[in-house]
Short mmCIF file of C-alpha atoms in Angstrom, two decimals:
data_model
loop_
_atom_site.label_atom_id
_atom_site.label_comp_id
_atom_site.label_asym_id
_atom_site.label_seq_id
_atom_site.Cartn_x
_atom_site.Cartn_y
_atom_site.Cartn_z
CA UNK A 1 166.99 83.62 -131.64
CA UNK A 2 166.62 86.89 -129.69
CA UNK A 3 170.21 87.63 -130.62
CA UNK A 4 169.19 87.04 -134.23
CA UNK A 5 166.56 89.80 -134.06
CA UNK A 6 168.75 92.24 -132.11
CA UNK A 7 171.72 91.88 -134.42
CA UNK A 8 169.66 92.13 -137.59
CA UNK A 9 167.66 95.12 -136.38
CA UNK A 10 170.72 96.96 -135.16
CA UNK A 11 172.29 96.55 -138.56
CA UNK A 12 169.10 97.74 -140.25
CA UNK A 13 169.01 100.87 -138.10
CA UNK A 14 172.62 101.70 -138.82
CA UNK A 15 172.09 101.28 -142.56
CA UNK A 16 168.39 100.89 -143.48
CA UNK A 17 169.07 101.30 -147.17
CA UNK A 18 171.51 98.43 -147.29
CA UNK A 19 170.70 95.91 -149.96
CA UNK A 20 170.73 92.30 -148.82
CA UNK A 21 173.03 91.38 -151.64
CA UNK A 22 175.19 94.51 -151.70
CA UNK A 23 178.43 92.57 -151.75
CA UNK A 24 177.72 91.21 -155.19
CA UNK A 25 179.95 92.95 -157.68
CA UNK A 26 178.52 95.33 -160.26
CA UNK A 27 179.78 93.03 -162.95
CA UNK A 28 177.82 90.09 -161.56
CA UNK A 29 174.61 92.13 -161.36
CA UNK A 30 174.99 93.35 -164.92
CA UNK A 31 175.72 89.82 -166.12
CA UNK A 32 172.76 88.48 -164.18
CA UNK A 33 170.40 91.06 -165.70
CA UNK A 34 171.68 90.48 -169.21
CA UNK A 35 171.54 86.72 -168.80
CA UNK A 36 167.97 86.77 -167.52
CA UNK A 37 166.83 89.15 -170.28
CA UNK A 38 168.56 87.14 -172.97
CA UNK A 39 167.16 83.85 -171.69
CA UNK A 40 163.64 85.13 -171.18
CA UNK A 41 162.35 82.56 -173.67
CA UNK A 42 164.99 79.87 -173.28
CA UNK A 43 164.93 79.51 -169.52
CA UNK A 44 161.96 78.12 -167.70
CA UNK A 45 159.32 80.82 -167.70
CA UNK A 46 157.93 81.29 -164.19
CA UNK A 47 154.30 80.33 -164.00
CA UNK A 48 152.01 83.36 -163.99
CA UNK A 49 154.68 85.60 -162.54
CA UNK A 50 154.04 89.10 -161.30
CA UNK A 51 156.35 91.53 -159.55
CA UNK A 52 155.36 93.54 -156.52
CA UNK A 53 155.73 97.30 -156.77
CA UNK A 54 158.35 98.98 -154.61
CA UNK A 55 157.53 101.97 -152.43
CA UNK A 56 159.48 105.07 -153.23
CA UNK A 57 158.74 106.97 -150.05
CA UNK A 58 158.83 106.26 -146.35
CA UNK A 59 155.93 108.57 -145.55
CA UNK A 60 152.75 107.21 -144.03
CA UNK A 61 150.43 108.11 -146.98
CA UNK A 62 152.66 106.25 -149.42
CA UNK A 63 152.86 103.30 -147.05
CA UNK A 64 149.09 103.21 -146.68
CA UNK A 65 148.63 103.48 -150.43
CA UNK A 66 151.12 100.70 -150.97
CA UNK A 67 149.32 98.45 -148.51
CA UNK A 68 145.97 99.32 -150.08
CA UNK A 69 147.21 98.56 -153.58
CA UNK A 70 148.78 95.29 -152.47
CA UNK A 71 145.64 94.36 -150.57
CA UNK A 72 143.53 95.03 -153.63
CA UNK A 73 145.82 92.95 -155.82
CA UNK A 74 145.99 90.13 -153.26
CA UNK A 75 142.41 90.23 -152.03
CA UNK A 76 141.40 87.20 -154.06
CA UNK A 77 144.55 85.13 -153.87
CA UNK A 78 142.59 82.38 -152.13
CA UNK A 79 139.12 81.53 -153.35
CA UNK A 80 136.65 79.34 -151.56
CA UNK A 81 137.06 78.00 -148.05
CA UNK A 82 137.76 74.75 -146.29
CA UNK A 83 138.39 71.84 -148.63
CA UNK A 84 137.25 73.95 -151.58
CA UNK A 85 139.92 76.58 -151.00
CA UNK A 86 142.15 77.11 -154.02
CA UNK A 87 144.45 79.73 -155.47
CA UNK A 88 142.94 82.05 -158.04
CA UNK A 89 144.24 80.75 -161.39
CA UNK A 90 144.54 84.34 -162.60
CA UNK A 91 147.07 85.16 -159.89
CA UNK A 92 150.61 85.22 -161.23
CA UNK A 93 152.97 83.03 -159.24
CA UNK A 94 156.70 82.44 -159.05
CA UNK A 95 158.72 79.24 -158.83
CA UNK A 96 160.20 77.38 -155.87
CA UNK A 97 162.51 74.65 -157.17
CA UNK A 98 164.52 72.04 -155.28
CA UNK A 99 167.55 70.29 -156.76
CA UNK A 100 169.20 67.22 -155.24
CA UNK A 101 172.57 66.58 -156.89
CA UNK A 102 174.66 65.04 -154.10
CA UNK A 103 174.44 62.85 -151.04
CA UNK A 104 175.76 65.69 -148.89
CA UNK A 105 177.16 69.21 -149.22
CA UNK A 106 180.06 70.56 -147.23
CA UNK A 107 178.50 73.91 -146.35
CA UNK A 108 181.80 75.47 -145.28
CA UNK A 109 183.24 74.77 -148.72
CA UNK A 110 179.98 75.87 -150.36
CA UNK A 111 180.11 79.15 -148.46
CA UNK A 112 183.67 79.75 -149.61
CA UNK A 113 183.00 79.06 -153.30
CA UNK A 114 179.82 81.18 -153.33
CA UNK A 115 181.58 84.09 -151.65
CA UNK A 116 184.32 83.81 -154.23
CA UNK A 117 181.62 84.18 -156.90
CA UNK A 118 180.48 87.43 -155.25
CA UNK A 119 177.52 86.19 -153.19
CA UNK A 120 177.05 87.21 -149.57
CA UNK A 121 176.40 84.35 -147.16
CA UNK A 122 173.53 84.77 -144.70
CA UNK A 123 172.65 88.35 -145.77
CA UNK A 124 169.88 88.65 -143.14
CA UNK A 125 172.04 87.34 -140.28
CA UNK A 126 169.73 84.46 -139.40
CA UNK A 127 172.67 82.69 -137.70
CA UNK A 128 171.41 79.33 -139.00
CA UNK A 129 174.69 78.45 -140.70
CA UNK A 130 175.92 75.68 -140.96
CA UNK A 131 172.47 74.08 -140.78
CA UNK A 132 171.54 75.98 -143.93
CA UNK A 133 173.42 78.36 -146.24
CA UNK A 134 171.45 81.29 -147.66
CA UNK A 135 172.52 83.62 -150.46
CA UNK A 136 170.58 86.03 -152.66
CA UNK A 137 170.84 86.42 -156.42
CA UNK A 138 170.70 89.81 -158.18
CA UNK A 139 167.56 91.38 -159.61
CA UNK A 140 166.44 90.22 -163.03
CA UNK A 141 163.65 90.97 -165.48
CA UNK A 142 161.36 88.76 -167.55
CA UNK A 143 159.72 89.89 -170.76
CA UNK A 144 155.94 89.57 -170.74
CA UNK A 145 154.85 87.38 -173.65
CA UNK A 146 151.57 89.27 -174.06
CA UNK A 147 152.52 92.93 -173.66
CA UNK A 148 156.21 92.63 -174.52
CA UNK A 149 157.11 94.68 -171.45
CA UNK A 150 159.97 93.86 -169.11
CA UNK A 151 158.72 92.83 -165.67
CA UNK A 152 161.21 93.26 -162.81
CA UNK A 153 161.25 90.11 -160.70
CA UNK A 154 163.38 91.28 -157.79
CA UNK A 155 166.06 89.30 -156.02
CA UNK A 156 166.06 85.53 -155.72
CA UNK A 157 166.90 83.35 -152.73
CA UNK A 158 169.07 80.23 -152.73
CA UNK A 159 169.19 77.83 -149.78
CA UNK A 160 171.84 75.10 -149.63
CA UNK A 161 171.23 72.21 -147.21
CA UNK A 162 173.78 69.66 -145.92
CA UNK A 163 171.52 66.85 -147.15
CA UNK A 164 172.69 67.51 -150.71
CA UNK A 165 169.76 69.68 -151.80
CA UNK A 166 169.53 73.24 -153.10
CA UNK A 167 166.24 75.15 -153.06
CA UNK A 168 165.77 78.31 -155.13
CA UNK A 169 163.07 80.95 -154.88
CA UNK A 170 162.47 83.25 -157.83
CA UNK A 171 165.67 82.19 -159.60
CA UNK A 172 165.91 81.49 -163.32
CA UNK A 173 166.41 77.88 -164.32
CA UNK A 174 169.66 78.65 -166.10
CA UNK A 175 171.19 80.40 -163.09
CA UNK A 176 170.00 77.63 -160.76
CA UNK A 177 171.62 74.92 -162.89
CA UNK A 178 174.78 77.01 -163.08
CA UNK A 179 174.95 77.22 -159.28
CA UNK A 180 174.22 73.52 -158.78
CA UNK A 181 176.30 72.03 -161.60
CA UNK A 182 179.16 74.48 -162.13
CA UNK A 183 179.77 76.09 -158.73
CA UNK A 184 178.67 73.68 -155.98
CA UNK A 185 179.14 70.28 -157.63
CA UNK A 186 182.91 70.38 -158.32
CA UNK A 187 184.05 71.24 -154.78
CA UNK A 188 181.24 71.34 -152.23
CA UNK A 189 179.38 68.17 -153.24
CA UNK A 190 180.27 64.84 -151.64
CA UNK A 191 179.22 61.73 -153.60
CA UNK A 192 177.63 63.90 -156.28
CA UNK A 193 175.20 62.42 -158.79
CA UNK A 194 174.53 64.99 -161.49
CA UNK A 195 173.58 62.13 -163.78
CA UNK A 196 170.70 61.42 -161.40
CA UNK A 197 169.76 65.03 -160.69
CA UNK A 198 166.34 65.16 -159.04
CA UNK A 199 164.20 68.29 -159.45
CA UNK A 200 160.91 69.17 -157.76
CA UNK A 201 159.08 72.46 -157.89
CA UNK A 202 156.19 74.33 -156.35
CA UNK A 203 154.70 77.75 -156.99
CA UNK A 204 154.46 80.61 -154.55
CA UNK A 205 152.74 83.97 -154.34
CA UNK A 206 153.30 86.76 -151.85
CA UNK A 207 150.21 87.92 -149.98
CA UNK A 208 150.73 91.24 -148.12
CA UNK A 209 147.38 90.85 -146.34
CA UNK A 210 148.43 87.73 -144.41
CA UNK A 211 150.77 87.39 -141.45
CA UNK A 212 150.77 83.58 -141.54
CA UNK A 213 151.87 81.58 -144.57
CA UNK A 214 150.20 78.41 -145.78
CA UNK A 215 150.20 75.99 -148.69
CA UNK A 216 147.20 75.22 -150.87
CA UNK A 217 147.65 72.43 -153.39
CA UNK A 218 151.06 72.99 -154.93
CA UNK A 219 151.14 76.75 -154.25
CA UNK A 220 152.70 78.39 -151.21
CA UNK A 221 150.90 81.50 -149.97
CA UNK A 222 153.72 83.52 -148.42
CA UNK A 223 152.30 85.99 -145.91
CA UNK A 224 154.42 89.15 -146.02
CA UNK A 225 152.36 91.34 -143.69
CA UNK A 226 154.23 92.67 -140.66
CA UNK A 227 153.41 90.66 -137.56
CA UNK A 228 151.35 92.54 -134.98
CA UNK A 229 153.27 90.69 -132.24
CA UNK A 230 156.48 92.41 -133.30
CA UNK A 231 155.02 95.93 -133.36
CA UNK A 232 151.82 95.96 -131.27
CA UNK A 233 151.82 99.76 -130.98
CA UNK A 234 151.89 100.41 -134.72
CA UNK A 235 148.74 102.14 -135.97
CA UNK A 236 148.32 102.70 -139.69
CA UNK A 237 146.05 105.71 -139.07
CA UNK A 238 148.61 107.85 -137.26
CA UNK A 239 149.70 110.94 -139.14
CA UNK A 240 153.37 110.09 -139.53
CA UNK A 241 155.54 107.04 -139.01
CA UNK A 242 158.89 107.19 -137.32
CA UNK A 243 161.60 106.22 -139.81
CA UNK A 244 163.51 104.26 -137.18
CA UNK A 245 160.45 102.17 -136.31
CA UNK A 246 159.60 101.59 -139.97
CA UNK A 247 163.14 100.40 -140.66
CA UNK A 248 162.86 97.98 -137.76
CA UNK A 249 159.48 96.76 -138.94
CA UNK A 250 160.63 96.26 -142.52
CA UNK A 251 163.79 94.46 -141.49
CA UNK A 252 162.02 92.13 -139.08
CA UNK A 253 159.35 91.35 -141.67
CA UNK A 254 162.07 90.48 -144.18
CA UNK A 255 163.71 88.16 -141.66
CA UNK A 256 160.35 86.52 -140.90
CA UNK A 257 159.84 85.92 -144.62
CA UNK A 258 163.32 84.42 -144.98
CA UNK A 259 162.74 82.08 -142.02
CA UNK A 260 159.41 81.03 -143.52
CA UNK A 261 161.15 80.33 -146.82
CA UNK A 262 163.76 78.25 -144.98
CA UNK A 263 161.01 76.19 -143.35
CA UNK A 264 159.24 75.55 -146.65
CA UNK A 265 162.59 74.92 -148.38
CA UNK A 266 163.70 72.39 -145.77
CA UNK A 267 160.52 70.37 -146.28
CA UNK A 268 160.82 70.56 -150.08
CA UNK A 269 164.48 69.52 -149.89
CA UNK A 270 163.39 66.56 -147.76
CA UNK A 271 160.91 65.50 -150.43
CA UNK A 272 163.52 65.82 -153.18
CA UNK A 273 166.04 63.74 -151.22
CA UNK A 274 163.34 61.13 -150.68
CA UNK A 275 162.65 61.08 -154.43
CA UNK A 276 166.31 60.28 -155.07
CA UNK A 277 166.10 57.26 -152.75
CA UNK A 278 162.84 56.18 -154.40
CA UNK A 279 164.53 56.25 -157.81
CA UNK A 280 167.54 54.34 -156.47
CA UNK A 281 165.27 51.63 -155.09
CA UNK A 282 163.35 51.46 -158.37
CA UNK A 283 166.63 50.94 -160.21
CA UNK A 284 167.50 48.22 -157.70
CA UNK A 285 164.24 46.41 -158.46
CA UNK A 286 164.90 46.66 -162.20
CA UNK A 287 168.07 44.62 -161.78
CA UNK A 288 166.45 41.99 -159.52
CA UNK A 289 162.98 41.72 -161.05
CA UNK A 290 163.81 38.35 -162.70
CA UNK A 291 164.59 36.63 -159.39
CA UNK A 292 160.99 35.96 -158.21
CA UNK A 293 160.03 34.69 -161.69
CA UNK A 294 163.07 32.41 -161.81
CA UNK A 295 162.22 30.97 -158.39
CA UNK A 296 158.57 30.44 -159.34
CA UNK A 297 159.68 28.41 -162.37
CA UNK A 298 161.87 26.17 -160.21
CA UNK A 299 165.03 27.23 -162.01
CA UNK A 300 168.37 27.78 -160.36
CA UNK A 301 169.63 31.27 -159.62
CA UNK A 302 172.78 31.72 -161.64
CA UNK A 303 174.32 34.83 -160.08
CA UNK A 304 177.94 35.44 -159.27
CA UNK A 305 179.25 36.15 -155.81
CA UNK A 306 180.21 39.66 -156.92
CA UNK A 307 176.66 40.39 -158.12
CA UNK A 308 175.08 39.17 -154.88
CA UNK A 309 177.45 41.17 -152.68
CA UNK A 310 176.96 44.28 -154.82
CA UNK A 311 173.16 44.08 -154.58
CA UNK A 312 173.31 43.56 -150.83
CA UNK A 313 175.56 46.60 -150.48
CA UNK A 314 173.27 48.76 -152.63
CA UNK A 315 170.27 47.93 -150.46
CA UNK A 316 172.14 48.61 -147.23
CA UNK A 317 173.30 51.95 -148.65
CA UNK A 318 169.74 53.02 -149.52
CA UNK A 319 168.41 51.98 -146.13
CA UNK A 320 171.21 53.84 -144.36
CA UNK A 321 170.52 56.99 -146.37
CA UNK A 322 166.88 56.88 -145.33
CA UNK A 323 167.07 55.88 -141.68
CA UNK A 324 170.60 56.52 -140.48
CA UNK A 325 172.55 59.27 -142.19
CA UNK A 326 169.85 61.90 -142.75
CA UNK A 327 166.92 63.66 -141.06
CA UNK A 328 164.36 62.24 -143.46
CA UNK A 329 162.57 60.23 -140.81
CA UNK A 330 162.77 62.91 -138.10
CA UNK A 331 159.46 64.56 -137.28
CA UNK A 332 161.21 67.93 -136.97
CA UNK A 333 164.81 68.76 -137.96
CA UNK A 334 167.14 70.36 -135.45
CA UNK A 335 166.94 73.52 -137.54
CA UNK A 336 163.60 74.50 -135.98
CA UNK A 337 164.17 73.69 -132.32
CA UNK A 338 165.60 77.14 -131.54
CA UNK A 339 163.23 79.14 -133.75
CA UNK A 340 160.62 81.45 -132.15
CA UNK A 341 157.43 79.50 -131.58
CA UNK A 342 155.21 82.37 -132.71
CA UNK A 343 156.65 82.15 -136.23
CA UNK A 344 155.13 78.69 -136.65
CA UNK A 345 158.03 77.40 -138.74
CA UNK A 346 157.41 73.81 -137.69
CA UNK A 347 153.85 74.17 -138.98
CA UNK A 348 155.13 75.31 -142.38
CA UNK A 349 157.47 72.31 -142.47
CA UNK A 350 154.64 69.92 -141.64
CA UNK A 351 152.30 71.54 -144.20
CA UNK A 352 154.69 70.81 -147.06
CA UNK A 353 155.23 67.30 -145.74
CA UNK A 354 151.49 66.64 -145.82
CA UNK A 355 151.07 68.27 -149.23
CA UNK A 356 153.82 66.10 -150.74
CA UNK A 357 152.81 62.94 -148.82
CA UNK A 358 156.27 62.63 -147.32
CA UNK A 359 155.14 60.50 -144.38
CA UNK A 360 153.27 58.07 -146.61
CA UNK A 361 156.19 57.90 -149.03
CA UNK A 362 158.65 57.11 -146.23
CA UNK A 363 156.40 54.32 -144.99
CA UNK A 364 155.99 52.95 -148.51
CA UNK A 365 159.73 53.17 -149.14
CA UNK A 366 160.47 51.22 -145.97
CA UNK A 367 157.94 48.55 -146.97
CA UNK A 368 159.51 48.25 -150.40
CA UNK A 369 162.93 47.96 -148.81
CA UNK A 370 161.62 45.16 -146.59
CA UNK A 371 160.62 43.31 -149.76
CA UNK A 372 164.02 44.09 -151.27
CA UNK A 373 165.60 42.71 -148.10
CA UNK A 374 163.78 39.43 -148.68
CA UNK A 375 165.22 39.27 -152.18
CA UNK A 376 168.68 40.04 -150.80
CA UNK A 377 168.19 37.30 -148.19
CA UNK A 378 167.37 34.83 -150.97
CA UNK A 379 170.51 35.89 -152.82
CA UNK A 380 172.63 35.52 -149.69
CA UNK A 381 171.08 32.12 -149.01
CA UNK A 382 171.88 31.11 -152.56
CA UNK A 383 175.44 32.36 -152.08
CA UNK A 384 175.76 30.40 -148.83
CA UNK A 385 174.24 27.30 -150.43
CA UNK A 386 176.57 27.58 -153.38
CA UNK A 387 179.53 27.95 -151.05
CA UNK A 388 178.44 24.93 -149.00
CA UNK A 389 178.02 22.85 -152.15
CA UNK A 390 181.49 23.79 -153.29
CA UNK A 391 182.93 22.78 -149.92
CA UNK A 392 181.15 19.43 -150.10
CA UNK A 393 182.47 18.83 -153.60
CA UNK A 394 186.02 19.62 -152.53
CA UNK A 395 185.72 17.30 -149.52
CA UNK A 396 184.48 14.46 -151.73
CA UNK A 397 187.29 15.07 -154.20
CA UNK A 398 189.86 14.95 -151.40
CA UNK A 399 188.41 11.70 -150.03
CA UNK A 400 188.47 10.10 -153.48
CA UNK A 401 192.06 11.21 -153.98
CA UNK A 402 193.01 9.74 -150.60
CA UNK A 403 191.36 6.41 -151.45
CA UNK A 404 193.09 6.28 -154.82
CA UNK A 405 196.47 7.03 -153.30
CA UNK A 406 196.02 4.37 -150.64
CA UNK A 407 194.88 1.83 -153.24
CA UNK A 408 197.85 2.62 -155.42
CA UNK A 409 200.24 2.25 -152.48
CA UNK A 410 198.68 -1.08 -151.44
CA UNK A 411 198.78 -2.54 -154.95
CA UNK A 412 202.34 -1.37 -155.43
CA UNK A 413 203.46 -3.05 -152.22
CA UNK A 414 201.64 -6.26 -153.13
CA UNK A 415 203.27 -6.40 -156.55
CA UNK A 416 206.70 -5.70 -155.08
CA UNK A 417 206.21 -8.41 -152.46
CA UNK A 418 205.58 -11.05 -155.14
CA UNK A 419 208.95 -10.51 -156.82
CA UNK A 420 211.71 -13.05 -155.68
CA UNK A 421 214.44 -10.46 -155.61
CA UNK A 422 212.43 -7.89 -153.76
CA UNK A 423 213.53 -6.64 -150.38
CA UNK A 424 210.51 -8.14 -148.68
CA UNK A 425 211.17 -11.59 -150.19
CA UNK A 426 214.81 -11.52 -149.12
CA UNK A 427 213.77 -10.57 -145.59
CA UNK A 428 211.39 -13.53 -145.40
CA UNK A 429 214.11 -15.92 -146.57
CA UNK A 430 216.53 -14.57 -144.00
CA UNK A 431 213.96 -14.97 -141.20
CA UNK A 432 213.28 -18.56 -142.23
CA UNK A 433 216.97 -19.42 -142.11
CA UNK A 434 217.44 -17.81 -138.75
CA UNK A 435 214.46 -19.54 -137.25
CA UNK A 436 215.50 -22.88 -138.78
CA UNK A 437 218.98 -22.72 -137.27
CA UNK A 438 217.52 -22.34 -133.82
#
C-alpha cells in the first residue's frame, strides 16, 4: 500500500488540479447534468441532502475559514453519547445504495464497458483492481423543494464487486439503474437476475471535524478531516501553507475517504448478496411448504422425480453460494489484508456488519438451510422408496410371467403327449416294440 500512496501523491504533485473523472467526455458531463436536473423530481430524492462548499483559494486564511465553516456546520452531526448517540435529524444526508443483480461480475469486462462509456477506472490509483472496480460519475445538481434553488451535489462514486453487487455513493437512482441494467448486465454480469434485483440503502454525511468514520443507526458518518498521522508537522496557525504540501494532504485525504467508502461498500454489498440468498431460500420454502402438512396427515407425497431432483439442486446451489463460492462467511475479505492498519478499514467493515446483523443473518440462513436439507432428505427418501417399489413390482411381474410361461409349456406338452399320432406317442410305441423283441 506504500506504493499506492507514493504513486497517487506523485500524480497529485505533477497535476494537483486534475479532476478525478477528467477522462469523462464533455458530452457525458453535459448529459449527466441535464439528466439529473430534469429528473430532480422523478428520481429518488436524496434524503436531507446538502452539498459541501468548495474552497476557491489555496491560501491559509481561506483554508482556515473553510475548516471553521465546515466545523460549524458539522458540529452537531452526532447528538448524545454512548447508546443514546444519534444523527441530528436536521442534518442533510446523501444516499449509499447497493444493487445485487448477478451472481458474479467479470470485472475485466466491466472495466472495459465502463471505459467505453467514458468513465475512468480507479481514478485515485488505489491499485485494488480486480478486487473492486471504482469509477466516478460527473457532477450533478438537485433542485431544493423548499427554496427552488439548484444545489450542486458533486461527483458520485460507483464500486463494482466481483460478488455481483454494485454500490453507489451520491448517485441518482436513474443513473444507478442505467449502469446496473443497461451497461453492466448485458456483458459483465454472469448468471444475472435483474428480475430479482435486490436493493439496500443507507445514508451518509461527511464530517470534516472527524478523522475516523463510524456508523450510527443507518447513517454513515464519513470523517473527511486530514489524518494527523499523515502530516504530523502541519499546523493550522502558521502564516502560509506550502502549495506542494497542501496538494499532498488533499490528495491523501481523498484517497483515505475512497478507501473508507470501499470498506463500507464491501460490507453493504455483502449484506445485499445475503439478502438475495435469503429471498431464494424463501422462494424455495414456498414451493415445499405443503410437504410437512402432507406428511402430518399421513398422505403420500406425490412428486415427480424431476421435481425432487430440481429442489435438491436448488438447495445445493443456495448453500454453495453462501459457504463455498463467495466471501460471505469470511470474517474479513482479502481486500483488507494489505490495507494500512491505521486506516481501520476492517473496523468499518465490521461496523456495517454489526449494524445490518450480517452475522446473525448468516447463522439464521444456515439453520433454515439445515431445515430445508431435512425436507430435501425426505424427498430423496421418497424418491428412493418409489424407485425400490417400482423395482419390486417389476420383479414380481417377471416372476409371474415366468410361471405363466412354464405352466403354458407344461400344459402344452401334456396335451400333445395324449394324442395317438403325436411324436411322443410314436416314440413310446417304438420303444415297446424294441424291448419286446429282445
